[in-house]
Short mmCIF file of C-alpha atoms and ligand atoms in Angstrom, two decimals:
data_model
loop_
_atom_site.label_atom_id
_atom_site.label_comp_id
_atom_site.label_asym_id
_atom_site.label_seq_id
_atom_site.Cartn_x
_atom_site.Cartn_y
_atom_site.Cartn_z
CA UNK A 128 -115.11 -43.32 -24.14
CA UNK A 129 -118.09 -40.31 -23.60
CA UNK A 130 -118.69 -37.91 -26.47
CA UNK A 131 -120.26 -33.70 -26.01
CA UNK A 132 -122.26 -32.37 -28.70
CA UNK A 133 -120.86 -28.81 -30.12
CA UNK A 134 -122.87 -27.02 -29.43
CA UNK A 135 -122.05 -27.67 -25.17
CA UNK A 136 -125.82 -27.96 -24.00
CA UNK A 137 -126.65 -31.14 -23.96
CA UNK A 138 -125.05 -34.07 -21.73
CA UNK A 139 -121.65 -35.94 -22.70
CA UNK A 140 -123.11 -39.74 -24.11
CA UNK A 141 -121.31 -42.96 -24.75
CA UNK A 142 -121.00 -44.20 -27.88
CA UNK A 143 -124.52 -46.67 -27.87
CA UNK A 144 -126.62 -43.21 -26.96
CA UNK A 145 -124.69 -41.26 -29.20
CA UNK A 146 -125.39 -43.68 -32.62
CA UNK A 147 -129.03 -44.46 -31.27
CA UNK A 148 -129.47 -40.00 -31.43
CA UNK A 149 -127.62 -39.42 -34.10
CA UNK A 150 -127.84 -35.35 -33.54
CA UNK A 151 -127.53 -34.51 -29.61
CA UNK A 152 -130.61 -32.61 -28.20
CA UNK A 153 -129.19 -29.55 -28.61
CA UNK A 154 -128.79 -29.90 -32.34
CA UNK A 155 -125.14 -29.76 -32.13
CA UNK A 156 -122.74 -32.51 -33.82
CA UNK A 157 -121.25 -34.81 -30.86
CA UNK A 158 -117.97 -34.96 -30.85
CA UNK A 159 -114.91 -37.93 -28.73
CA UNK A 160 -113.97 -35.81 -25.29
CA UNK A 161 -110.21 -37.28 -26.47
CA UNK A 162 -108.72 -38.14 -29.10
CA UNK A 163 -107.14 -41.66 -28.70
CA UNK A 164 -103.67 -41.68 -29.77
CA UNK A 165 -103.29 -45.35 -32.64
CA UNK A 166 -99.81 -47.73 -31.21
CA UNK A 167 -96.77 -46.63 -32.52
CA UNK A 168 -96.55 -50.51 -33.13
CA UNK A 169 -99.14 -50.37 -35.26
CA UNK A 170 -98.04 -47.90 -37.50
CA UNK A 171 -94.56 -48.59 -38.15
CA UNK A 172 -95.64 -52.34 -39.30
CA UNK A 173 -98.94 -51.84 -40.26
CA UNK A 174 -98.06 -53.70 -43.82
CA UNK A 175 -98.05 -56.53 -41.50
CA UNK A 176 -101.59 -56.27 -39.62
CA UNK A 177 -104.90 -57.98 -41.10
CA UNK A 178 -107.59 -55.22 -42.33
CA UNK A 179 -109.63 -56.30 -40.12
CA UNK A 180 -107.12 -56.10 -37.23
CA UNK A 181 -106.40 -52.22 -37.91
CA UNK A 182 -109.92 -51.66 -37.92
CA UNK A 183 -111.00 -53.35 -34.62
CA UNK A 184 -107.31 -51.08 -33.80
CA UNK A 185 -108.66 -48.18 -34.73
CA UNK A 186 -112.75 -48.90 -33.76
CA UNK A 187 -112.08 -49.41 -30.60
CA UNK A 188 -111.36 -46.84 -28.03
CA UNK A 189 -114.27 -44.92 -30.32
CA UNK A 190 -116.56 -47.78 -28.84
CA UNK A 191 -115.20 -48.27 -25.64
CA UNK A 192 -117.11 -50.87 -23.36
CA UNK A 193 -120.47 -50.51 -25.70
CA UNK A 194 -119.65 -53.48 -27.72
CA UNK A 195 -117.84 -56.73 -26.45
CA UNK A 196 -114.88 -57.16 -27.95
CA UNK A 197 -116.11 -60.64 -30.07
CA UNK A 198 -118.91 -58.82 -31.23
CA UNK A 199 -116.88 -55.74 -32.21
CA UNK A 200 -114.46 -57.72 -34.55
CA UNK A 201 -117.33 -59.49 -36.06
CA UNK A 202 -118.99 -55.79 -36.64
CA UNK A 203 -115.53 -54.54 -38.14
CA UNK A 204 -114.53 -57.88 -39.94
CA UNK A 205 -118.24 -57.08 -41.76
CA UNK A 206 -117.72 -53.81 -42.23
CA UNK A 207 -114.60 -54.20 -44.39
CA UNK A 208 -115.53 -57.12 -46.29
CA UNK A 209 -114.66 -55.92 -49.77
CA UNK A 210 -111.62 -54.55 -52.02
CA UNK A 211 -109.98 -51.50 -51.30
CA UNK A 212 -107.14 -51.15 -53.80
CA UNK A 213 -104.25 -48.22 -53.67
CA UNK A 214 -104.20 -48.04 -58.01
CA UNK A 215 -101.01 -46.38 -59.87
CA UNK A 216 -102.94 -43.62 -61.72
CA UNK A 217 -99.64 -41.46 -62.74
CA UNK A 218 -96.08 -41.44 -61.81
CA UNK A 219 -97.66 -39.21 -58.68
CA UNK A 220 -100.83 -39.37 -57.99
CA UNK A 221 -102.93 -43.37 -56.87
CA UNK A 222 -106.01 -43.54 -56.86
CA UNK A 223 -107.95 -45.40 -53.62
CA UNK A 224 -111.01 -47.51 -54.68
CA UNK A 225 -113.65 -47.16 -52.49
CA UNK A 226 -116.52 -47.99 -54.31
CA UNK A 227 -115.86 -52.25 -54.27
CA UNK A 228 -118.81 -52.48 -51.44
CA UNK A 229 -122.49 -53.75 -52.45
CA UNK A 230 -123.86 -50.56 -53.96
CA UNK A 231 -120.71 -49.20 -55.66
CA UNK A 232 -120.51 -46.26 -52.99
CA UNK A 233 -118.24 -45.41 -50.18
CA UNK A 234 -120.75 -44.95 -48.33
CA UNK A 235 -120.97 -48.45 -47.99
CA UNK A 236 -118.40 -48.39 -45.00
CA UNK A 237 -120.18 -46.27 -42.75
CA UNK A 238 -123.62 -47.81 -43.45
CA UNK A 239 -122.47 -51.18 -42.64
CA UNK A 240 -120.16 -50.54 -39.10
CA UNK A 241 -123.66 -48.53 -38.51
CA UNK A 242 -126.08 -50.38 -39.13
CA UNK A 243 -124.33 -53.48 -37.07
CA UNK A 244 -124.23 -51.17 -34.62
CA UNK A 245 -127.95 -50.55 -34.32
CA UNK A 246 -128.78 -53.44 -34.70
CA UNK A 247 -126.62 -55.12 -31.84
CA UNK A 248 -127.62 -52.54 -29.42
CA UNK A 249 -131.33 -53.25 -30.59
CA UNK A 250 -130.43 -56.47 -29.58
CA UNK A 251 -128.90 -56.15 -26.59
CA UNK A 252 -131.38 -53.76 -24.64
CA UNK A 253 -134.87 -53.22 -26.10
CA UNK A 254 -135.41 -52.41 -22.82
CA UNK A 255 -133.51 -48.66 -23.10
CA UNK A 256 -135.01 -47.95 -26.65
CA UNK A 257 -138.76 -48.26 -25.15
CA UNK A 258 -140.38 -51.77 -24.90
CA UNK A 259 -142.72 -52.74 -27.81
CA UNK A 260 -141.28 -49.36 -30.11
CA UNK A 261 -140.42 -50.99 -33.30
CA UNK A 262 -137.28 -49.32 -34.19
CA UNK A 263 -137.41 -47.42 -37.59
CA UNK A 264 -134.90 -45.49 -38.95
CA UNK A 265 -135.67 -43.11 -41.16
CA UNK A 266 -133.70 -41.18 -43.88
CA UNK A 267 -133.90 -39.17 -47.16
CA UNK A 268 -131.37 -39.66 -49.82
CA UNK A 269 -130.89 -37.33 -53.45
CA UNK A 270 -128.99 -41.22 -54.42
CA UNK A 271 -126.67 -42.47 -52.55
CA UNK A 272 -126.76 -42.39 -49.13
CA UNK A 273 -130.19 -44.58 -49.41
CA UNK A 274 -128.80 -47.54 -51.91
CA UNK A 275 -126.10 -47.59 -48.89
CA UNK A 276 -128.53 -47.58 -45.86
CA UNK A 277 -130.96 -50.10 -46.89
CA UNK A 278 -128.13 -52.41 -48.55
CA UNK A 279 -126.33 -51.77 -44.54
CA UNK A 280 -129.57 -52.18 -43.24
CA UNK A 281 -130.38 -55.85 -45.21
CA UNK A 282 -132.29 -58.09 -42.85
CA UNK A 283 -130.96 -56.33 -39.61
CA UNK A 284 -133.55 -57.72 -37.20
CA UNK A 285 -135.59 -55.92 -34.74
CA UNK A 286 -134.75 -52.74 -37.33
CA UNK A 287 -137.13 -51.08 -40.16
CA UNK A 288 -135.83 -49.29 -43.00
CA UNK A 289 -137.76 -45.82 -44.23
CA UNK A 290 -136.12 -44.57 -47.20
CA UNK A 291 -136.99 -41.34 -48.58
CA UNK A 292 -136.46 -40.53 -52.50
CA UNK A 293 -137.42 -37.69 -55.11
CA UNK A 294 -139.61 -39.46 -57.67
CA UNK A 295 -137.59 -39.39 -61.06
CA UNK A 296 -134.44 -37.51 -59.77
CA UNK A 297 -132.86 -39.95 -58.47
CA UNK A 298 -129.91 -42.43 -61.44
CA UNK A 299 -131.48 -45.72 -62.32
CA UNK A 300 -129.03 -47.81 -60.93
CA UNK A 301 -129.88 -46.30 -57.35
CA UNK A 302 -133.54 -46.28 -57.96
CA UNK A 303 -132.63 -50.47 -58.15
CA UNK A 304 -130.97 -50.43 -55.42
CA UNK A 305 -133.29 -48.59 -53.30
CA UNK A 306 -136.29 -50.54 -53.81
CA UNK A 307 -135.05 -53.66 -55.02
CA UNK A 308 -134.77 -55.03 -51.61
CA UNK A 309 -138.22 -55.08 -50.54
CA UNK A 310 -138.17 -57.53 -46.52
CA UNK A 311 -137.76 -54.25 -43.72
CA UNK A 312 -136.47 -52.34 -45.97
CA UNK A 313 -139.40 -49.92 -47.50
CA UNK A 314 -138.98 -47.13 -50.27
CA UNK A 315 -141.26 -44.44 -50.70
CA UNK A 316 -140.93 -42.15 -53.95
CA UNK A 317 -142.25 -38.64 -53.17
CA UNK A 318 -143.83 -36.69 -55.46
CA UNK A 319 -141.49 -33.71 -54.86
CA UNK A 320 -137.49 -32.68 -54.64
CA UNK A 321 -135.32 -34.04 -52.51
CA UNK A 322 -135.64 -30.69 -49.80
CA UNK A 323 -138.95 -31.92 -49.38
CA UNK A 324 -138.09 -35.45 -48.77
CA UNK A 325 -136.43 -33.58 -46.33
CA UNK A 326 -138.62 -31.62 -44.43
CA UNK A 327 -141.34 -34.50 -44.18
CA UNK A 328 -137.86 -36.08 -42.37
CA UNK A 329 -137.79 -33.69 -40.25
CA UNK A 330 -141.34 -32.75 -39.35
CA UNK A 331 -141.56 -36.76 -38.47
CA UNK A 332 -138.96 -37.12 -35.88
CA UNK A 333 -140.68 -33.59 -33.93
CA UNK A 334 -144.07 -35.39 -34.11
CA UNK A 335 -145.32 -36.59 -30.86
CA UNK A 336 -148.07 -39.00 -32.03
CA UNK A 337 -145.10 -40.81 -33.37
CA UNK A 338 -142.98 -40.17 -30.60
CA UNK A 339 -145.07 -42.56 -28.51
CA UNK A 340 -145.57 -45.01 -30.94
CA UNK A 341 -142.23 -45.97 -32.97
CA UNK A 342 -138.33 -45.37 -31.79
CA UNK A 343 -137.68 -43.10 -34.63
CA UNK A 344 -134.12 -42.59 -35.36
CA UNK A 345 -132.16 -41.48 -38.80
CA UNK A 346 -128.95 -42.61 -40.21
CA UNK A 347 -127.73 -39.66 -41.52
CA UNK A 348 -124.04 -38.86 -41.76
CA UNK A 349 -123.63 -37.23 -38.89
CA UNK A 350 -123.82 -39.94 -36.90
CA UNK A 351 -121.06 -40.81 -35.45
CA UNK A 352 -121.65 -45.08 -35.89
CA UNK A 353 -121.29 -43.54 -39.81
CA UNK A 354 -118.18 -40.99 -39.45
CA UNK A 355 -116.15 -42.66 -37.45
CA UNK A 356 -115.21 -45.84 -39.32
CA UNK A 357 -114.35 -43.77 -42.45
CA UNK A 358 -111.42 -43.34 -40.82
CA UNK A 359 -110.17 -47.10 -41.44
CA UNK A 360 -109.50 -45.77 -45.30
CA UNK A 361 -107.37 -43.96 -44.61
CA UNK A 362 -105.44 -46.65 -42.03
CA UNK A 363 -105.89 -49.02 -44.80
CA UNK A 364 -104.64 -46.35 -47.73
CA UNK A 365 -101.39 -46.07 -46.11
CA UNK A 366 -100.86 -49.66 -45.25
CA UNK A 367 -100.65 -50.15 -49.07
CA UNK A 368 -98.50 -46.82 -49.71
CA UNK A 369 -94.82 -47.79 -50.77
CA UNK A 370 -92.85 -45.19 -49.58
CA UNK A 371 -93.89 -45.04 -45.83
CA UNK A 372 -90.93 -42.37 -45.53
CA UNK A 373 -92.79 -39.60 -47.96
CA UNK A 374 -96.29 -39.75 -46.98
CA UNK A 375 -99.01 -39.53 -49.62
CA UNK A 376 -100.90 -35.99 -50.10
CA UNK A 377 -104.66 -37.11 -49.58
CA UNK A 378 -107.48 -35.34 -51.80
CA UNK A 379 -110.91 -36.04 -50.68
CA UNK A 380 -114.22 -34.90 -53.25
CA UNK A 381 -116.26 -33.42 -50.56
CA UNK A 382 -119.32 -32.59 -50.05
CA UNK A 383 -120.93 -32.52 -46.37
CA UNK A 384 -116.80 -32.85 -45.18
CA UNK A 385 -117.78 -36.27 -43.16
CA UNK A 386 -114.94 -38.12 -44.85
CA UNK A 387 -112.41 -35.89 -44.71
CA UNK A 388 -113.09 -34.73 -41.31
CA UNK A 389 -112.82 -38.34 -40.67
CA UNK A 390 -109.54 -38.54 -42.49
CA UNK A 391 -108.35 -36.11 -40.49
CA UNK A 392 -109.01 -37.32 -36.97
CA UNK A 393 -106.89 -40.78 -38.21
CA UNK A 394 -103.95 -38.22 -38.73
CA UNK A 395 -104.22 -36.56 -35.41
CA UNK A 396 -104.37 -40.03 -33.63
CA UNK A 397 -100.89 -40.61 -35.66
CA UNK A 398 -101.21 -42.02 -38.58
CA UNK A 399 -98.43 -40.25 -41.19
CA UNK A 400 -100.14 -38.31 -43.86
CA UNK A 401 -97.99 -34.77 -45.29
CA UNK A 402 -101.75 -32.52 -46.63
CA UNK A 403 -105.12 -32.82 -46.99
CA UNK A 404 -106.94 -31.20 -49.79
CA UNK A 405 -111.17 -30.76 -49.48
CA UNK A 406 -111.66 -31.00 -53.37
CA UNK A 407 -114.76 -29.19 -53.85
CA UNK A 408 -117.31 -28.58 -57.05
CA UNK A 409 -118.98 -25.20 -57.36
CA UNK A 410 -120.27 -25.47 -53.75
CA UNK A 411 -117.37 -23.17 -52.86
CA UNK A 412 -118.43 -22.59 -48.93
CA UNK A 413 -114.69 -23.46 -47.48
CA UNK A 414 -112.65 -22.95 -49.72
CA UNK A 415 -114.04 -19.78 -49.40
CA UNK A 416 -113.23 -20.24 -45.47
CA UNK A 417 -109.87 -20.76 -46.18
CA UNK A 418 -109.33 -17.46 -48.29
CA UNK A 419 -111.11 -15.55 -45.66
CA UNK A 420 -111.60 -17.04 -42.67
CA UNK A 421 -115.38 -15.87 -43.00
CA UNK A 422 -118.00 -18.58 -43.00
CA UNK A 423 -120.62 -18.18 -44.64
CA UNK A 424 -123.58 -21.20 -46.16
CA UNK A 425 -124.79 -20.46 -49.72
CA UNK A 426 -128.14 -22.36 -51.30
CA UNK A 427 -126.50 -25.57 -52.65
CA UNK A 428 -126.10 -25.38 -56.36
CA UNK A 429 -126.59 -28.48 -58.92
CA UNK A 430 -123.48 -29.86 -60.94
CA UNK A 431 -122.39 -33.20 -62.26
CA UNK A 432 -120.66 -34.58 -59.44
CA UNK A 433 -124.81 -34.01 -57.06
CA UNK A 434 -123.34 -36.16 -54.15
CA UNK A 435 -121.29 -33.15 -53.33
CA UNK A 436 -123.37 -30.60 -53.57
CA UNK A 437 -124.33 -29.10 -50.61
CA UNK A 438 -124.06 -26.07 -49.43
CA UNK A 439 -123.26 -25.49 -45.63
CA UNK A 440 -121.53 -28.80 -44.80
CA UNK A 441 -122.66 -30.14 -41.44
CA UNK A 442 -119.34 -32.20 -40.41
CA UNK A 443 -117.03 -29.24 -40.89
CA UNK A 444 -117.98 -28.07 -37.58
CA UNK A 445 -115.75 -31.15 -35.88
CA UNK A 446 -112.39 -30.06 -38.71
CA UNK A 447 -112.55 -26.57 -36.33
CA UNK A 448 -113.61 -28.81 -33.26
CA UNK A 449 -110.27 -31.13 -34.05
CA UNK A 450 -107.65 -28.10 -34.27
CA UNK A 451 -109.54 -26.71 -31.23
CA UNK A 452 -110.77 -23.34 -33.63
CA UNK A 453 -107.23 -22.41 -34.32
CA UNK A 454 -107.16 -21.66 -37.87
CA UNK A 455 -103.65 -21.80 -38.24
CA UNK A 456 -103.60 -25.74 -37.32
CA UNK A 457 -106.01 -26.23 -39.50
CA UNK A 458 -104.59 -24.13 -42.26
CA UNK A 459 -100.85 -25.83 -41.53
CA UNK A 460 -102.44 -29.43 -43.12
CA UNK A 461 -105.22 -28.68 -44.93
CA UNK A 462 -106.66 -26.53 -48.07
CA UNK A 463 -109.67 -26.56 -49.73
CA UNK A 464 -109.94 -25.40 -53.59
CA UNK A 465 -112.99 -25.56 -55.58
CA UNK A 466 -112.88 -27.22 -59.50
CA UNK A 467 -115.21 -25.88 -62.42
CA UNK A 468 -117.44 -28.16 -64.41
CA UNK A 469 -115.41 -27.50 -67.15
CA UNK A 470 -112.42 -28.63 -65.44
CA UNK A 471 -113.82 -31.66 -64.25
CA UNK A 472 -115.05 -33.15 -67.46
CA UNK A 473 -111.78 -31.82 -69.35
CA UNK A 474 -110.07 -33.94 -66.52
CA UNK A 475 -112.25 -37.35 -66.11
CA UNK A 476 -111.36 -36.61 -70.10
CA UNK A 477 -107.68 -36.14 -69.74
CA UNK A 478 -107.31 -39.10 -67.53
CA UNK A 479 -109.36 -41.76 -69.76
CA UNK A 480 -107.28 -40.67 -72.86
CA UNK A 481 -103.88 -40.66 -71.39
CA UNK A 482 -103.32 -42.90 -68.43
CA UNK A 483 -106.25 -45.27 -69.44
CA UNK A 484 -108.41 -45.31 -65.67
CA UNK A 485 -111.81 -44.26 -65.76
CA UNK A 486 -112.69 -41.94 -62.96
CA UNK A 487 -116.33 -40.53 -61.67
CA UNK A 488 -117.32 -37.35 -61.63
CA UNK A 489 -116.67 -36.69 -57.72
CA UNK A 490 -113.29 -38.58 -58.18
CA UNK A 491 -112.58 -36.18 -61.34
CA UNK A 492 -112.83 -33.48 -59.07
CA UNK A 493 -110.68 -34.42 -56.62
CA UNK A 494 -108.18 -35.72 -59.30
CA UNK A 495 -108.31 -32.41 -60.45
CA UNK A 496 -107.32 -30.86 -56.83
CA UNK A 497 -104.79 -33.12 -56.08
CA UNK A 498 -102.82 -32.52 -59.41
CA UNK A 499 -102.94 -28.17 -59.09
CA UNK A 500 -101.26 -29.32 -55.67
CA UNK A 501 -98.68 -31.57 -56.99
CA UNK A 502 -97.96 -29.30 -59.51
CA UNK A 503 -96.50 -26.73 -56.77
CA UNK A 504 -95.07 -29.05 -54.55
CA UNK A 505 -92.65 -31.27 -56.48
CA UNK A 506 -91.46 -33.90 -54.17
CA UNK A 507 -94.63 -35.75 -52.90
CA UNK A 508 -96.79 -38.19 -54.15
CA UNK A 509 -100.12 -37.71 -53.56
CA UNK A 510 -103.27 -40.57 -53.09
CA UNK A 511 -107.24 -39.13 -54.24
CA UNK A 512 -110.35 -41.03 -52.67
CA UNK A 513 -111.99 -42.28 -55.47
CA UNK A 514 -115.31 -42.17 -53.88
CA UNK A 515 -117.70 -43.84 -56.28
CA UNK A 516 -117.85 -45.92 -59.47
CA UNK A 517 -118.03 -44.18 -62.64
CA UNK A 518 -121.56 -46.53 -63.79
CA UNK A 519 -123.57 -44.70 -60.96
CA UNK A 520 -122.79 -41.33 -62.79
CA UNK A 521 -122.88 -43.13 -66.23
CA UNK A 522 -125.32 -40.32 -67.35
CA UNK A 523 -122.20 -37.94 -66.90
CA UNK A 524 -119.36 -39.70 -67.68
CA UNK A 525 -120.49 -41.44 -71.46
CA UNK A 526 -121.11 -38.28 -73.17
CA UNK A 527 -117.20 -36.75 -71.58
CA UNK A 528 -115.71 -39.85 -73.42
CA UNK A 529 -117.23 -41.20 -75.78
CA UNK A 530 -118.03 -44.58 -75.13
CA UNK A 531 -120.21 -46.40 -72.41
CA UNK A 532 -119.45 -47.26 -69.25
CA UNK A 533 -119.68 -51.62 -68.27
CA UNK A 534 -122.06 -52.46 -65.90
CA UNK A 535 -120.28 -54.14 -62.71
CA UNK A 536 -120.79 -58.10 -62.21
CA UNK A 537 -121.51 -57.56 -58.85
CA UNK A 538 -125.31 -55.31 -60.12
CA UNK A 539 -126.36 -56.81 -62.50
CA UNK A 540 -128.43 -59.04 -61.39
CA UNK A 541 -129.73 -56.09 -59.39
CA UNK A 542 -130.60 -53.85 -62.12
CA UNK A 543 -133.19 -56.98 -63.52
CA UNK A 544 -135.49 -57.21 -60.39
CA UNK A 545 -138.42 -55.33 -60.34
CA UNK A 546 -138.68 -52.16 -58.51
CA UNK A 547 -140.75 -52.03 -55.50
CA UNK A 548 -141.76 -48.82 -54.12
CA UNK A 549 -144.30 -46.73 -52.18
CA UNK A 550 -145.65 -43.46 -54.67
CA UNK A 551 -146.34 -40.81 -52.04
CA UNK A 552 -147.34 -37.08 -52.13
CA UNK A 553 -145.01 -35.23 -50.19
CA UNK A 554 -147.28 -34.45 -46.88
CA UNK A 555 -145.88 -34.73 -43.61
CA UNK A 556 -149.93 -36.65 -42.53
CA UNK A 557 -148.65 -39.16 -45.19
CA UNK A 558 -145.61 -40.00 -44.04
CA UNK A 559 -146.65 -40.02 -40.27
CA UNK A 560 -150.21 -42.75 -41.23
CA UNK A 561 -147.59 -44.93 -43.28
CA UNK A 562 -145.15 -44.76 -40.20
CA UNK A 563 -147.98 -45.49 -38.41
CA UNK A 564 -149.16 -48.39 -39.83
CA UNK A 565 -145.91 -49.60 -39.90
CA UNK A 566 -145.49 -49.82 -36.69
CA UNK A 567 -148.78 -51.49 -36.10
CA UNK A 568 -151.22 -48.42 -34.72
C1 PLP B 783 -121.64 -38.62 -50.08
C2 PLP B 783 -120.54 -38.65 -50.97
C3 PLP B 783 -119.45 -37.73 -51.18
C4 PLP B 783 -119.43 -36.33 -50.57
O1 PLP B 783 -118.77 -37.67 -48.71
P1 PLP B 783 -118.69 -35.56 -47.62
O2 PLP B 783 -117.90 -37.13 -46.30
O3 PLP B 783 -120.19 -35.76 -47.62
O4 PLP B 783 -117.81 -35.21 -47.69
C5 PLP B 783 -118.60 -37.74 -52.47
N1 PLP B 783 -118.49 -39.23 -53.61
C6 PLP B 783 -119.85 -39.71 -53.50
C7 PLP B 783 -119.99 -40.77 -54.77
C8 PLP B 783 -120.44 -39.22 -52.45
O5 PLP B 783 -121.82 -40.43 -52.82
#
């Protein structure tokens, strides 16, 4: 499988090169040259397949021959090594809980897959990556990404990870997830905002001296190795869906639109889905686009579902690419709506009160969007993707339900560990000298 750039100014590359590059040199996003069709056999008998076999079958064509079969089977097995249950919330709405991974975020799947692929590529061909250069993953985070990347890359041989986060602006759970691992994970606590962190990372990627001394790569959500494995949620949801004759409507809390775009890719490759809803918070660029066919990026506004506070979603171009920029085809299976803060909170409260199910703010946005859609489609049922554990957003959740959220045992221990971060001013030079020191120059 080859990948082209959505800007069409860069050469096509294979999965390995696309993973290593992250973004195409022309600043476009990599996109597969064709969408593989999954076997009818698999779809019709999906309940009889193991999750690992489904994952292998789905990912195989995208990876091509860049990773041998036994390695890829190991990688996908480790990627989905936790529960992904489908929980009934109401008669017509089910929640696919994607938060049982090690950092309680759905981003664990993408981060685990990418880290293992990159780890394999580094081990297998150091010459390709530049001899004697350490492979260093550099990433800025506003919260969830950093934890998933840190955990995913922890102890991956030959890869150092440097994570920049804005001091005082991530939740205490998120900060512990970033700063307590150690070993090959370095957490830089930046005296500034998320935008400052991102600016510093961008600057580092263009620095000639750094390029000569390190092999720098990014682990953000546009990387194909983070984007593509998200298709697995949708296949695994369908495996658990009881009424195979009436496929689900799927609502996806969306920010950068990587997750929902992977779902639509799964649909195009043969997975039965009734309809996709991109559920957005007040950041409504895509809902507006679906009304006007005019794509107008905005500055992000802050909400309680902060992982979706994105004003110019980078993966939306990939959705347009799937439909070859034909709006009618897109609108036939996809809609998008914007949910206010007020409605997010009242949904969270009422679902808890009436159905004894605790959503997080992102899941509440998705639930609300799905509920609205189903009201005008009485014959259909749906799934909301619950993208984070409510405890990660307890500052927002607790006042709404008037109760504290119990900490899952999986992370209790981590919360007792000592934070270990390196404080840094928001200056590119400071990051540069840190990276040069890390590379041993
Ligand atoms: C990242 C994130 C999202 C948004 O996912 P996209 O793929 O960027 O649309 C939604 N919810 C949570 C909890 C997230 O961390």
